[in-house]
Short mmCIF file of C-alpha atoms in Angstrom, two decimals:
data_model
loop_
_atom_site.label_atom_id
_atom_site.label_comp_id
_atom_site.label_asym_id
_atom_site.label_seq_id
_atom_site.Cartn_x
_atom_site.Cartn_y
_atom_site.Cartn_z
CA MET A 15 17.86 41.12 61.73
CA GLY A 16 17.74 38.72 64.65
CA SER A 17 20.14 38.76 67.57
CA GLN A 18 23.71 37.66 66.97
CA VAL A 19 25.11 34.92 69.22
CA ALA A 20 28.43 33.11 68.73
CA GLY A 21 28.74 34.11 65.09
CA THR A 22 25.24 33.06 64.08
CA ILE A 23 22.09 35.02 63.42
CA ASP A 24 18.83 33.83 64.93
CA MET A 25 15.83 34.39 62.67
CA ALA A 26 12.32 34.04 64.11
CA ILE A 27 10.08 32.25 61.62
CA LYS A 28 6.41 31.39 61.81
CA VAL A 29 5.03 28.79 59.39
CA LEU A 30 1.73 30.04 57.96
CA LEU A 31 1.21 27.36 55.30
CA ASN A 32 2.95 24.06 54.66
CA GLU A 33 0.78 22.00 52.34
CA GLY A 34 1.79 19.89 49.38
CA ASN A 35 4.32 21.82 47.36
CA GLU A 36 3.62 25.23 48.96
CA LEU A 37 5.21 26.97 51.91
CA ARG A 38 4.42 30.41 53.32
CA ILE A 39 6.40 31.72 56.27
CA ARG A 40 6.51 34.96 58.25
CA LEU A 41 9.99 36.25 59.05
CA ILE A 42 9.79 38.25 62.27
CA GLY A 43 11.91 41.40 62.31
CA GLU A 44 13.33 40.94 58.81
CA ASN A 45 13.31 43.37 55.90
CA HIS A 46 13.70 43.57 52.12
CA THR A 47 17.40 42.71 52.29
CA ALA A 48 16.99 39.25 53.81
CA LEU A 49 13.84 38.48 51.85
CA GLN A 50 15.42 39.49 48.54
CA LEU A 51 18.37 37.17 49.21
CA PHE A 52 16.05 34.24 49.81
CA ARG A 53 13.80 35.06 46.86
CA ALA A 54 16.68 35.38 44.41
CA GLN A 55 18.33 32.14 45.53
CA LEU A 56 15.05 30.24 45.54
CA ASN A 57 14.06 31.39 42.06
CA ASP A 58 17.45 30.22 40.76
CA ASN A 59 16.79 26.70 42.11
CA LYS A 60 15.65 24.22 39.44
CA ASP A 61 13.12 22.62 41.82
CA VAL A 62 11.34 25.90 42.58
CA GLU A 63 8.37 26.91 40.43
CA TYR A 64 7.81 30.29 42.09
CA SER A 65 9.04 32.30 45.04
CA ASN A 66 8.27 35.83 46.19
CA TYR A 67 7.96 37.90 49.31
CA PHE A 68 5.28 40.25 50.54
CA THR A 69 5.93 43.07 52.96
CA GLY A 70 2.40 44.13 53.84
CA HIS A 71 1.96 47.37 55.76
CA PRO A 72 5.38 48.61 56.99
CA GLY A 73 4.18 49.51 60.47
CA LEU A 74 1.74 46.68 61.02
CA ASP A 75 2.78 43.51 59.21
CA GLU A 76 5.83 41.27 59.34
CA PRO A 77 7.07 40.24 55.88
CA GLU A 78 6.16 36.86 54.41
CA LEU A 79 7.99 34.57 52.01
CA TYR A 80 6.01 32.31 49.67
CA LEU A 81 7.51 29.28 47.96
CA ARG A 82 6.00 26.80 45.50
CA VAL A 83 8.15 23.85 44.46
CA LYS A 84 7.78 21.22 41.75
CA LYS A 85 5.56 18.24 42.46
CA GLY A 86 7.34 15.65 44.59
CA LYS A 87 9.82 18.16 46.04
CA ASN A 88 9.91 19.32 49.66
CA ALA A 89 9.68 23.10 50.14
CA ILE A 90 11.14 23.05 53.66
CA LYS A 91 14.16 20.99 52.57
CA ILE A 92 14.80 23.37 49.69
CA LEU A 93 14.50 26.43 51.96
CA LYS A 94 16.90 24.86 54.48
CA SER A 95 19.35 24.04 51.68
CA ILE A 96 19.21 27.62 50.40
CA SER A 97 19.77 28.87 53.96
CA THR A 98 22.86 26.67 54.29
CA ASP A 99 24.15 27.93 50.94
CA LEU A 100 23.70 31.56 52.03
CA VAL A 101 25.53 30.90 55.31
CA SER A 102 28.41 29.36 53.35
CA GLU A 103 28.57 32.31 50.96
CA PHE A 104 28.67 34.87 53.77
CA SER A 105 31.08 32.91 55.96
CA SER A 106 33.70 33.07 53.20
CA ILE A 107 33.67 36.89 53.17
CA LYS A 108 37.00 38.33 54.32
CA LEU A 109 36.80 41.61 56.21
CA SER A 110 39.92 43.68 56.79
#
C-alpha cells in the first residue's frame, strides 16, 4: 500500500474516466486486497449498479477500479463515502 504518515495511508489514484455515472480509476501500488475491499463495499451500496476491478498484467499494469452508479448519482461522492466508511471500520480495530 501507500506510505503511512501520522496514522493515515496515502493512496495514489489516477482518474482515467469520470463521465456521467461512470468512474474508472487506477490505484498506484495497490493489490487485490485493497481493490476487493472497495469492490465489495461498492457493490453493497444501493446507488451502485456495478463495480469491479481489473488487475491487468502483474508486472506491467497498475490495477483499475471501475464503478457505474445509478442515474443522477455521483460516482466520486459514493467512492469517497465508501472510503470514509472503510477508514471508520479499520480505526475501530483494537490490537493487543
